[in-house]
Amino acid sequence: MWKLAMSEEVGKALQTVVERVNQAAARRPKTLPAVPPRLVAVSKTKPPEMVVEAYRQGQRNFGENYVNELVDKASDPLILDSCPEIKWHFIGHLQKNNVNKLLGVPNLFLVETVDSVKLADRVNSSWQRIRGASTQRLKIMVQINTSGEHSKHGLPPDETVNTVKHIVSQCSALHFSGLMTIGRYGYDLTLGPNPDFQMLLSRRQEVCDSLKLPVEEVELSMGMSTDFEHAIEVGSTNVRVGSIIFGNREYPNSAANTPNPSPAPSPEKTTKTVSEEAAKKMQHLTVYEH
C-alpha cells in the first residue's frame, strides 16, 4: 500500500508541476529566447524508489545537493537498472576535495555550481583524466551570488565575465552551459520582478556581448519550489523543484552526506518551510495529464 500511495502522490505532484512549468513558459514575453524550461526534480533525502517513480512518469533530470548522496543514489542498482536515461545535476556547494568523487557519478549531466576559476580548473583537469580517450566535454554552469548574502555561495556578479572567459578559453574539457543563482529567500513579488533574477539576466547579456555568444545558448538556472513560475516568466531555462514533487524533507543529521560540511545552507534548505506550505496548497490543484 505504501508503494502504491507513494506512486500516486509523486505522479500527481509531478504532473501538476509540469503543467505549471508549461503555463509559466507560455506567459513568457516573446522578446525572451524561446527555450523550453527544463524541470530538475530535486530528490535530496528521498529514497531511490521515489526517483524511479518520477522517472516512470517521464521525468529525466534530477538534482542533488550533496556529493556523497549523489554518489550513493546514482550508483544504486535500482536506479541503474530502471533509469538508463537519467540525467543527474549537481546543485550544491562543491568543495575541491570532492571533485573527483563527483565526476565519477554515473550519468552525471551538469554541474551547476562552479563558483571560482580555481574550482573550474580543478574540474577541468579531473574531467580530462576521468574521460580518458573520450572527447565528451562536461557541462557546467557558473554560480553567481546575486543577493550578496554571506550565507550563499557563488561568484560576485562583477567577476562573471572574466570567469566565463577563463572557462571558455582555458578549460577545454568543459562546456559552459550558463549561469545559476539561488537568490534571496522570500522575495515579495508585489514589489516587482525579483532583482536577483534580473541581475542574472543582465550578467548573461554581458557575457554574451563580451564573448559573442548567442543568448539562447546561455542557460539561466534560477527558481525553486516557491518561485519557479516567476523565474520562468522572466527567462529561466532551468528550475530546481523538490518538496512540491516529493514531499517534505527530513534531515536526520545536519551534517549528513558531506564529510566536510559547509556552514552555508544548501540551495533548497532555506526554502524548506515555505515549500512545505506550498506543498499543502498544491493538494487542491487540478492534475493534468502530459
PDB file of C-alpha atoms in Angstrom:
ATOM      1  CA  MET A   1       0.000   0.000   0.000  1.00  0.00           C
ATOM      2  CA  TRP A   2       2.816   2.418   0.852  1.00  0.00           C
ATOM      3  CA  LYS A   3       4.420   1.974  -2.557  1.00  0.00           C
ATOM      4  CA  LEU A   4       1.063   2.422  -4.304  1.00  0.00           C
ATOM      5  CA  ALA A   5       0.309   5.592  -2.345  1.00  0.00           C
ATOM      6  CA  MET A   6       3.805   6.926  -2.980  1.00  0.00           C
ATOM      7  CA  SER A   7       3.477   6.183  -6.676  1.00  0.00           C
ATOM      8  CA  GLU A   8       0.182   8.054  -6.957  1.00  0.00           C
ATOM      9  CA  GLU A   9       1.360  11.051  -4.931  1.00  0.00           C
ATOM     10  CA  VAL A  10       4.633  11.501  -6.803  1.00  0.00           C
ATOM     11  CA  GLY A  11       2.927  11.021 -10.165  1.00  0.00           C
ATOM     12  CA  LYS A  12       0.161  13.538  -9.487  1.00  0.00           C
ATOM     13  CA  ALA A  13       2.507  16.119  -7.985  1.00  0.00           C
ATOM     14  CA  LEU A  14       4.941  15.807 -10.885  1.00  0.00           C
ATOM     15  CA  GLN A  15       2.185  16.165 -13.473  1.00  0.00           C
ATOM     16  CA  THR A  16       0.910  19.289 -11.757  1.00  0.00           C
ATOM     17  CA  VAL A  17       4.369  20.860 -11.600  1.00  0.00           C
ATOM     18  CA  VAL A  18       4.999  20.063 -15.281  1.00  0.00           C
ATOM     19  CA  GLU A  19       1.717  21.757 -16.177  1.00  0.00           C
ATOM     20  CA  ARG A  20       2.643  24.814 -14.105  1.00  0.00           C
ATOM     21  CA  VAL A  21       6.052  24.937 -15.831  1.00  0.00           C
ATOM     22  CA  ASN A  22       4.397  24.846 -19.255  1.00  0.00           C
ATOM     23  CA  GLN A  23       1.856  27.512 -18.318  1.00  0.00           C
ATOM     24  CA  ALA A  24       4.589  29.794 -16.989  1.00  0.00           C
ATOM     25  CA  ALA A  25       6.572  29.335 -20.200  1.00  0.00           C
ATOM     26  CA  ALA A  26       3.512  30.318 -22.212  1.00  0.00           C
ATOM     27  CA  ARG A  27       3.315  33.580 -20.249  1.00  0.00           C
ATOM     28  CA  ARG A  28       6.917  34.464 -21.039  1.00  0.00           C
ATOM     29  CA  PRO A  29       7.380  37.601 -23.196  1.00  0.00           C
ATOM     30  CA  LYS A  30       8.148  36.915 -26.843  1.00  0.00           C
ATOM     31  CA  THR A  31      11.283  39.026 -26.504  1.00  0.00           C
ATOM     32  CA  LEU A  32      12.921  36.287 -24.434  1.00  0.00           C
ATOM     33  CA  PRO A  33      14.598  33.271 -26.077  1.00  0.00           C
ATOM     34  CA  ALA A  34      12.031  30.561 -26.791  1.00  0.00           C
ATOM     35  CA  VAL A  35      13.933  27.901 -24.874  1.00  0.00           C
ATOM     36  CA  PRO A  36      11.649  25.290 -23.238  1.00  0.00           C
ATOM     37  CA  PRO A  37      12.389  25.341 -19.494  1.00  0.00           C
ATOM     38  CA  ARG A  38      13.943  22.215 -18.023  1.00  0.00           C
ATOM     39  CA  LEU A  39      12.482  20.849 -14.800  1.00  0.00           C
ATOM     40  CA  VAL A  40      15.079  19.429 -12.416  1.00  0.00           C
ATOM     41  CA  ALA A  41      13.424  17.273  -9.757  1.00  0.00           C
ATOM     42  CA  VAL A  42      15.458  17.715  -6.569  1.00  0.00           C
ATOM     43  CA  SER A  43      15.464  14.324  -4.846  1.00  0.00           C
ATOM     44  CA  LYS A  44      17.598  15.280  -1.836  1.00  0.00           C
ATOM     45  CA  THR A  45      16.964  12.971   1.181  1.00  0.00           C
ATOM     46  CA  LYS A  46      14.449  10.920  -0.817  1.00  0.00           C
ATOM     47  CA  PRO A  47      14.799   7.154  -1.452  1.00  0.00           C
ATOM     48  CA  PRO A  48      15.705   5.659  -4.833  1.00  0.00           C
ATOM     49  CA  GLU A  49      12.155   4.321  -5.191  1.00  0.00           C
ATOM     50  CA  MET A  50      10.841   7.874  -5.450  1.00  0.00           C
ATOM     51  CA  VAL A  51      13.372   8.730  -8.138  1.00  0.00           C
ATOM     52  CA  VAL A  52      12.346   5.642 -10.091  1.00  0.00           C
ATOM     53  CA  GLU A  53       8.663   6.552  -9.801  1.00  0.00           C
ATOM     54  CA  ALA A  54       9.242  10.074 -11.106  1.00  0.00           C
ATOM     55  CA  TYR A  55      11.338   8.590 -13.913  1.00  0.00           C
ATOM     56  CA  ARG A  56       8.462   6.265 -14.822  1.00  0.00           C
ATOM     57  CA  GLN A  57       6.250   9.328 -15.083  1.00  0.00           C
ATOM     58  CA  GLY A  58       8.587  10.802 -17.704  1.00  0.00           C
ATOM     59  CA  GLN A  59      10.976  12.854 -15.569  1.00  0.00           C
ATOM     60  CA  ARG A  60      14.609  12.615 -16.657  1.00  0.00           C
ATOM     61  CA  ASN A  61      16.527  15.431 -14.925  1.00  0.00           C
ATOM     62  CA  PHE A  62      17.212  15.052 -11.193  1.00  0.00           C
ATOM     63  CA  GLY A  63      19.242  17.199  -8.818  1.00  0.00           C
ATOM     64  CA  GLU A  64      21.214  16.527  -5.650  1.00  0.00           C
ATOM     65  CA  ASN A  65      22.936  18.895  -3.209  1.00  0.00           C
ATOM     66  CA  TYR A  66      25.479  16.616  -1.558  1.00  0.00           C
ATOM     67  CA  VAL A  67      28.233  14.696  -3.323  1.00  0.00           C
ATOM     68  CA  ASN A  68      28.031  11.585  -1.150  1.00  0.00           C
ATOM     69  CA  GLU A  69      24.285  11.318  -1.500  1.00  0.00           C
ATOM     70  CA  LEU A  70      24.503  11.743  -5.262  1.00  0.00           C
ATOM     71  CA  VAL A  71      27.219   9.086  -5.495  1.00  0.00           C
ATOM     72  CA  ASP A  72      25.129   6.629  -3.490  1.00  0.00           C
ATOM     73  CA  LYS A  73      21.881   7.350  -5.306  1.00  0.00           C
ATOM     74  CA  ALA A  74      23.296   7.401  -8.843  1.00  0.00           C
ATOM     75  CA  SER A  75      25.084   4.097  -8.175  1.00  0.00           C
ATOM     76  CA  ASP A  76      22.054   2.402  -6.637  1.00  0.00           C
ATOM     77  CA  PRO A  77      21.268  -0.817  -8.566  1.00  0.00           C
ATOM     78  CA  LEU A  78      17.558   0.019  -8.687  1.00  0.00           C
ATOM     79  CA  ILE A  79      18.214   3.368 -10.359  1.00  0.00           C
ATOM     80  CA  LEU A  80      20.889   1.982 -12.669  1.00  0.00           C
ATOM     81  CA  ASP A  81      18.523  -0.768 -13.837  1.00  0.00           C
ATOM     82  CA  SER A  82      15.316   1.278 -14.007  1.00  0.00           C
ATOM     83  CA  CYS A  83      16.549   4.696 -15.171  1.00  0.00           C
ATOM     84  CA  PRO A  84      19.008   4.266 -18.067  1.00  0.00           C
ATOM     85  CA  GLU A  85      18.384   7.783 -19.433  1.00  0.00           C
ATOM     86  CA  ILE A  86      18.542   9.647 -16.122  1.00  0.00           C
ATOM     87  CA  LYS A  87      20.434  12.950 -16.081  1.00  0.00           C
ATOM     88  CA  TRP A  88      21.969  13.999 -12.773  1.00  0.00           C
ATOM     89  CA  HIS A  89      22.536  17.650 -11.889  1.00  0.00           C
ATOM     90  CA  PHE A  90      24.784  18.646  -9.017  1.00  0.00           C
ATOM     91  CA  ILE A  91      23.305  21.780  -7.432  1.00  0.00           C
ATOM     92  CA  GLY A  92      25.096  22.042  -4.078  1.00  0.00           C
ATOM     93  CA  HIS A  93      28.322  23.669  -2.971  1.00  0.00           C
ATOM     94  CA  LEU A  94      31.269  21.781  -4.437  1.00  0.00           C
ATOM     95  CA  GLN A  95      34.486  21.560  -2.446  1.00  0.00           C
ATOM     96  CA  LYS A  96      37.639  20.915  -4.447  1.00  0.00           C
ATOM     97  CA  ASN A  97      38.465  17.776  -2.476  1.00  0.00           C
ATOM     98  CA  ASN A  98      35.174  16.230  -3.649  1.00  0.00           C
ATOM     99  CA  VAL A  99      35.599  16.931  -7.360  1.00  0.00           C
ATOM    100  CA  ASN A 100      36.988  13.505  -8.331  1.00  0.00           C
ATOM    101  CA  LYS A 101      34.255  11.741  -6.414  1.00  0.00           C
ATOM    102  CA  LEU A 102      31.539  13.824  -8.086  1.00  0.00           C
ATOM    103  CA  LEU A 103      32.886  13.382 -11.603  1.00  0.00           C
ATOM    104  CA  GLY A 104      32.783   9.610 -11.194  1.00  0.00           C
ATOM    105  CA  VAL A 105      28.998   9.665 -10.822  1.00  0.00           C
ATOM    106  CA  PRO A 106      27.173   7.563 -13.450  1.00  0.00           C
ATOM    107  CA  ASN A 107      25.037   9.670 -15.813  1.00  0.00           C
ATOM    108  CA  LEU A 108      26.326  12.993 -14.496  1.00  0.00           C
ATOM    109  CA  PHE A 109      24.788  15.589 -16.816  1.00  0.00           C
ATOM    110  CA  LEU A 110      25.506  19.043 -15.431  1.00  0.00           C
ATOM    111  CA  VAL A 111      27.466  20.634 -12.588  1.00  0.00           C
ATOM    112  CA  GLU A 112      25.553  23.844 -11.851  1.00  0.00           C
ATOM    113  CA  THR A 113      27.712  25.302  -9.089  1.00  0.00           C
ATOM    114  CA  VAL A 114      31.188  26.173 -10.359  1.00  0.00           C
ATOM    115  CA  ASP A 115      31.912  29.349  -8.408  1.00  0.00           C
ATOM    116  CA  SER A 116      35.588  30.178  -8.964  1.00  0.00           C
ATOM    117  CA  VAL A 117      38.374  29.979 -11.521  1.00  0.00           C
ATOM    118  CA  LYS A 118      40.282  27.605  -9.231  1.00  0.00           C
ATOM    119  CA  LEU A 119      37.319  25.245  -8.991  1.00  0.00           C
ATOM    120  CA  ALA A 120      36.821  25.389 -12.770  1.00  0.00           C
ATOM    121  CA  ASP A 121      40.485  24.465 -13.282  1.00  0.00           C
ATOM    122  CA  ARG A 122      40.187  21.546 -10.848  1.00  0.00           C
ATOM    123  CA  VAL A 123      37.016  20.234 -12.503  1.00  0.00           C
ATOM    124  CA  ASN A 124      38.613  20.619 -15.931  1.00  0.00           C
ATOM    125  CA  SER A 125      41.777  18.700 -15.077  1.00  0.00           C
ATOM    126  CA  SER A 126      39.849  15.982 -13.246  1.00  0.00           C
ATOM    127  CA  TRP A 127      37.425  15.510 -16.128  1.00  0.00           C
ATOM    128  CA  GLN A 128      40.324  15.243 -18.587  1.00  0.00           C
ATOM    129  CA  ARG A 129      41.686  12.322 -16.579  1.00  0.00           C
ATOM    130  CA  ILE A 130      38.351  10.629 -15.970  1.00  0.00           C
ATOM    131  CA  ARG A 131      37.061  10.803 -19.547  1.00  0.00           C
ATOM    132  CA  GLY A 132      40.270   9.241 -20.894  1.00  0.00           C
ATOM    133  CA  ALA A 133      40.202   8.956 -24.656  1.00  0.00           C
ATOM    134  CA  SER A 134      36.678  10.355 -24.868  1.00  0.00           C
ATOM    135  CA  THR A 135      36.256  13.870 -26.246  1.00  0.00           C
ATOM    136  CA  GLN A 136      32.983  14.484 -24.408  1.00  0.00           C
ATOM    137  CA  ARG A 137      33.012  17.771 -22.542  1.00  0.00           C
ATOM    138  CA  LEU A 138      31.376  18.159 -19.142  1.00  0.00           C
ATOM    139  CA  LYS A 139      28.515  20.640 -18.980  1.00  0.00           C
ATOM    140  CA  ILE A 140      28.929  23.223 -16.228  1.00  0.00           C
ATOM    141  CA  MET A 141      27.229  26.393 -15.050  1.00  0.00           C
ATOM    142  CA  VAL A 142      28.795  29.300 -13.205  1.00  0.00           C
ATOM    143  CA  GLN A 143      27.072  30.114  -9.920  1.00  0.00           C
ATOM    144  CA  ILE A 144      26.593  33.814  -9.149  1.00  0.00           C
ATOM    145  CA  ASN A 145      25.814  35.208  -5.713  1.00  0.00           C
ATOM    146  CA  THR A 146      23.265  37.735  -6.954  1.00  0.00           C
ATOM    147  CA  SER A 147      21.966  38.650  -3.500  1.00  0.00           C
ATOM    148  CA  GLY A 148      25.362  39.329  -1.931  1.00  0.00           C
ATOM    149  CA  GLU A 149      24.483  37.285   1.138  1.00  0.00           C
ATOM    150  CA  HIS A 150      27.388  35.759   3.070  1.00  0.00           C
ATOM    151  CA  SER A 151      25.345  32.593   3.592  1.00  0.00           C
ATOM    152  CA  LYS A 152      25.196  31.998  -0.161  1.00  0.00           C
ATOM    153  CA  HIS A 153      27.963  30.608  -2.330  1.00  0.00           C
ATOM    154  CA  GLY A 154      28.736  31.947  -5.784  1.00  0.00           C
ATOM    155  CA  LEU A 155      30.857  34.473  -7.620  1.00  0.00           C
ATOM    156  CA  PRO A 156      30.475  38.204  -7.029  1.00  0.00           C
ATOM    157  CA  PRO A 157      28.459  39.397 -10.052  1.00  0.00           C
ATOM    158  CA  ASP A 158      31.262  41.648 -11.320  1.00  0.00           C
ATOM    159  CA  GLU A 159      33.534  38.620 -11.752  1.00  0.00           C
ATOM    160  CA  THR A 160      31.118  36.808 -14.053  1.00  0.00           C
ATOM    161  CA  VAL A 161      32.505  37.800 -17.450  1.00  0.00           C
ATOM    162  CA  ASN A 162      36.169  37.170 -16.626  1.00  0.00           C
ATOM    163  CA  THR A 163      35.388  33.794 -15.068  1.00  0.00           C
ATOM    164  CA  VAL A 164      33.366  32.662 -18.070  1.00  0.00           C
ATOM    165  CA  LYS A 165      36.129  33.901 -20.396  1.00  0.00           C
ATOM    166  CA  HIS A 166      38.636  31.778 -18.479  1.00  0.00           C
ATOM    167  CA  ILE A 167      36.449  28.680 -18.704  1.00  0.00           C
ATOM    168  CA  VAL A 168      35.783  29.109 -22.412  1.00  0.00           C
ATOM    169  CA  SER A 169      39.422  29.799 -23.295  1.00  0.00           C
ATOM    170  CA  GLN A 170      41.362  27.701 -20.767  1.00  0.00           C
ATOM    171  CA  CYS A 171      39.119  24.776 -19.747  1.00  0.00           C
ATOM    172  CA  SER A 172      38.935  22.702 -22.902  1.00  0.00           C
ATOM    173  CA  ALA A 173      37.258  19.734 -21.203  1.00  0.00           C
ATOM    174  CA  LEU A 174      34.323  21.840 -20.003  1.00  0.00           C
ATOM    175  CA  HIS A 175      31.285  23.117 -21.854  1.00  0.00           C
ATOM    176  CA  PHE A 176      29.986  26.405 -20.456  1.00  0.00           C
ATOM    177  CA  SER A 177      26.199  25.981 -20.386  1.00  0.00           C
ATOM    178  CA  GLY A 178      25.010  29.025 -18.487  1.00  0.00           C
ATOM    179  CA  LEU A 179      24.623  30.883 -15.200  1.00  0.00           C
ATOM    180  CA  MET A 180      22.988  29.771 -11.947  1.00  0.00           C
ATOM    181  CA  THR A 181      21.771  31.600  -8.851  1.00  0.00           C
ATOM    182  CA  ILE A 182      19.892  30.807  -5.667  1.00  0.00           C
ATOM    183  CA  GLY A 183      18.783  34.317  -4.851  1.00  0.00           C
ATOM    184  CA  ARG A 184      17.392  35.866  -1.708  1.00  0.00           C
ATOM    185  CA  TYR A 185      14.809  33.857   0.190  1.00  0.00           C
ATOM    186  CA  GLY A 186      11.207  35.074   0.477  1.00  0.00           C
ATOM    187  CA  TYR A 187      11.240  37.961  -2.007  1.00  0.00           C
ATOM    188  CA  ASP A 188       7.871  39.755  -2.194  1.00  0.00           C
ATOM    189  CA  LEU A 189       6.814  39.777  -5.847  1.00  0.00           C
ATOM    190  CA  THR A 190       4.312  42.585  -5.200  1.00  0.00           C
ATOM    191  CA  LEU A 191       7.406  44.816  -5.168  1.00  0.00           C
ATOM    192  CA  GLY A 192       8.163  43.894  -8.774  1.00  0.00           C
ATOM    193  CA  PRO A 193      10.370  41.334 -10.556  1.00  0.00           C
ATOM    194  CA  ASN A 194      12.881  39.511  -8.371  1.00  0.00           C
ATOM    195  CA  PRO A 195      16.076  41.623  -8.507  1.00  0.00           C
ATOM    196  CA  ASP A 196      18.274  38.524  -8.190  1.00  0.00           C
ATOM    197  CA  PHE A 197      16.736  37.081 -11.335  1.00  0.00           C
ATOM    198  CA  GLN A 198      17.093  40.427 -13.101  1.00  0.00           C
ATOM    199  CA  MET A 199      20.744  40.508 -12.058  1.00  0.00           C
ATOM    200  CA  LEU A 200      21.355  37.080 -13.601  1.00  0.00           C
ATOM    201  CA  LEU A 201      19.639  38.192 -16.814  1.00  0.00           C
ATOM    202  CA  SER A 202      21.883  41.254 -17.046  1.00  0.00           C
ATOM    203  CA  ARG A 203      25.025  39.221 -16.355  1.00  0.00           C
ATOM    204  CA  ARG A 204      24.070  36.813 -19.115  1.00  0.00           C
ATOM    205  CA  GLN A 205      23.726  39.718 -21.522  1.00  0.00           C
ATOM    206  CA  GLU A 206      27.172  40.972 -20.519  1.00  0.00           C
ATOM    207  CA  VAL A 207      28.663  37.513 -21.044  1.00  0.00           C
ATOM    208  CA  CYS A 208      27.005  37.162 -24.442  1.00  0.00           C
ATOM    209  CA  ASP A 209      28.098  40.633 -25.564  1.00  0.00           C
ATOM    210  CA  SER A 210      31.670  40.121 -24.383  1.00  0.00           C
ATOM    211  CA  LEU A 211      32.161  36.603 -25.735  1.00  0.00           C
ATOM    212  CA  LYS A 212      29.913  36.979 -28.802  1.00  0.00           C
ATOM    213  CA  LEU A 213      27.650  34.133 -27.677  1.00  0.00           C
ATOM    214  CA  PRO A 214      24.001  33.732 -28.777  1.00  0.00           C
ATOM    215  CA  VAL A 215      21.700  34.495 -25.837  1.00  0.00           C
ATOM    216  CA  GLU A 216      19.663  31.353 -26.468  1.00  0.00           C
ATOM    217  CA  GLU A 217      22.784  29.225 -25.949  1.00  0.00           C
ATOM    218  CA  VAL A 218      23.473  30.537 -22.443  1.00  0.00           C
ATOM    219  CA  GLU A 219      21.052  28.994 -19.968  1.00  0.00           C
ATOM    220  CA  LEU A 220      19.760  30.504 -16.749  1.00  0.00           C
ATOM    221  CA  SER A 221      19.241  28.207 -13.770  1.00  0.00           C
ATOM    222  CA  MET A 222      17.056  30.106 -11.326  1.00  0.00           C
ATOM    223  CA  GLY A 223      13.846  29.362  -9.486  1.00  0.00           C
ATOM    224  CA  MET A 224      12.917  26.727  -6.897  1.00  0.00           C
ATOM    225  CA  SER A 225       9.730  25.351  -5.363  1.00  0.00           C
ATOM    226  CA  THR A 226       8.394  28.707  -4.146  1.00  0.00           C
ATOM    227  CA  ASP A 227       9.262  30.906  -7.125  1.00  0.00           C
ATOM    228  CA  PHE A 228       9.866  28.741 -10.193  1.00  0.00           C
ATOM    229  CA  GLU A 229       6.899  30.120 -12.134  1.00  0.00           C
ATOM    230  CA  HIS A 230       8.059  33.720 -11.785  1.00  0.00           C
ATOM    231  CA  ALA A 231      11.593  32.630 -12.678  1.00  0.00           C
ATOM    232  CA  ILE A 232      10.373  31.022 -15.894  1.00  0.00           C
ATOM    233  CA  GLU A 233       8.241  34.051 -16.765  1.00  0.00           C
ATOM    234  CA  VAL A 234      11.313  36.307 -16.634  1.00  0.00           C
ATOM    235  CA  GLY A 235      13.606  33.932 -18.527  1.00  0.00           C
ATOM    236  CA  SER A 236      14.753  30.907 -16.527  1.00  0.00           C
ATOM    237  CA  THR A 237      15.534  27.858 -18.640  1.00  0.00           C
ATOM    238  CA  ASN A 238      16.246  25.510 -15.712  1.00  0.00           C
ATOM    239  CA  VAL A 239      14.228  25.321 -12.476  1.00  0.00           C
ATOM    240  CA  ARG A 240      15.083  23.221  -9.430  1.00  0.00           C
ATOM    241  CA  VAL A 241      11.950  21.888  -7.730  1.00  0.00           C
ATOM    242  CA  GLY A 242      11.936  19.379  -4.886  1.00  0.00           C
ATOM    243  CA  SER A 243       9.477  19.337  -1.996  1.00  0.00           C
ATOM    244  CA  ILE A 244       6.322  20.003  -4.010  1.00  0.00           C
ATOM    245  CA  ILE A 245       7.102  16.908  -6.063  1.00  0.00           C
ATOM    246  CA  PHE A 246       8.495  14.515  -3.462  1.00  0.00           C
ATOM    247  CA  GLY A 247       7.002  15.910  -0.251  1.00  0.00           C
ATOM    248  CA  ASN A 248       8.617  17.444   2.807  1.00  0.00           C
ATOM    249  CA  ARG A 249      12.213  16.570   3.513  1.00  0.00           C
ATOM    250  CA  GLU A 250      13.675  15.006   6.611  1.00  0.00           C
ATOM    251  CA  TYR A 251      17.116  15.942   7.889  1.00  0.00           C
ATOM    252  CA  PRO A 252      18.197  13.269  10.391  1.00  0.00           C
ATOM    253  CA  ASN A 253      21.646  14.791  10.687  1.00  0.00           C
ATOM    254  CA  SER A 254      22.549  18.355   9.797  1.00  0.00           C
ATOM    255  CA  ALA A 255      25.973  17.217   8.640  1.00  0.00           C
ATOM    256  CA  ALA A 256      24.683  14.235   6.703  1.00  0.00           C
ATOM    257  CA  ASN A 257      26.072  13.329   3.325  1.00  0.00           C
ATOM    258  CA  THR A 258      29.153  15.512   3.484  1.00  0.00           C
ATOM    259  CA  PRO A 259      32.395  14.739   5.311  1.00  0.00           C
ATOM    260  CA  ASN A 260      33.323  18.442   5.437  1.00  0.00           C
ATOM    261  CA  PRO A 261      30.036  20.283   5.851  1.00  0.00           C
ATOM    262  CA  SER A 262      29.956  23.932   4.864  1.00  0.00           C
ATOM    263  CA  PRO A 263      28.338  26.484   7.159  1.00  0.00           C
ATOM    264  CA  ALA A 264      26.238  27.740   4.287  1.00  0.00           C
ATOM    265  CA  PRO A 265      22.787  26.202   3.760  1.00  0.00           C
ATOM    266  CA  SER A 266      22.101  24.100   0.689  1.00  0.00           C
ATOM    267  CA  PRO A 267      20.199  25.731  -2.209  1.00  0.00           C
ATOM    268  CA  GLU A 268      16.788  24.462  -1.168  1.00  0.00           C
ATOM    269  CA  LYS A 269      17.160  24.006   2.577  1.00  0.00           C
ATOM    270  CA  THR A 270      16.474  27.680   3.240  1.00  0.00           C
ATOM    271  CA  THR A 271      13.126  27.432   1.455  1.00  0.00           C
ATOM    272  CA  LYS A 272      12.039  24.283   3.296  1.00  0.00           C
ATOM    273  CA  THR A 273       9.315  25.896   5.432  1.00  0.00           C
ATOM    274  CA  VAL A 274       7.709  27.852   2.613  1.00  0.00           C
ATOM    275  CA  SER A 275       7.984  24.818   0.336  1.00  0.00           C
ATOM    276  CA  GLU A 276       6.046  22.772   2.882  1.00  0.00           C
ATOM    277  CA  GLU A 277       3.276  25.366   2.845  1.00  0.00           C
ATOM    278  CA  ALA A 278       3.320  25.383  -0.953  1.00  0.00           C
ATOM    279  CA  ALA A 279       3.049  21.601  -0.988  1.00  0.00           C
ATOM    280  CA  LYS A 280      -0.085  21.780   1.172  1.00  0.00           C
ATOM    281  CA  LYS A 281      -1.641  24.328  -1.167  1.00  0.00           C
ATOM    282  CA  MET A 282      -0.883  22.024  -4.101  1.00  0.00           C
ATOM    283  CA  GLN A 283      -3.339  19.437  -2.822  1.00  0.00           C
ATOM    284  CA  HIS A 284      -6.388  21.241  -4.198  1.00  0.00           C
ATOM    285  CA  LEU A 285      -4.960  21.893  -7.644  1.00  0.00           C
ATOM    286  CA  THR A 286      -6.242  20.050 -10.691  1.00  0.00           C
ATOM    287  CA  VAL A 287      -3.934  17.367 -12.024  1.00  0.00           C
ATOM    288  CA  TYR A 288      -3.285  17.401 -15.748  1.00  0.00           C
ATOM    289  CA  GLU A 289      -2.060  14.610 -17.984  1.00  0.00           C
ATOM    290  CA  HIS A 290       1.049  15.368 -20.009  1.00  0.00           C
TER     291      HIS A 290
END
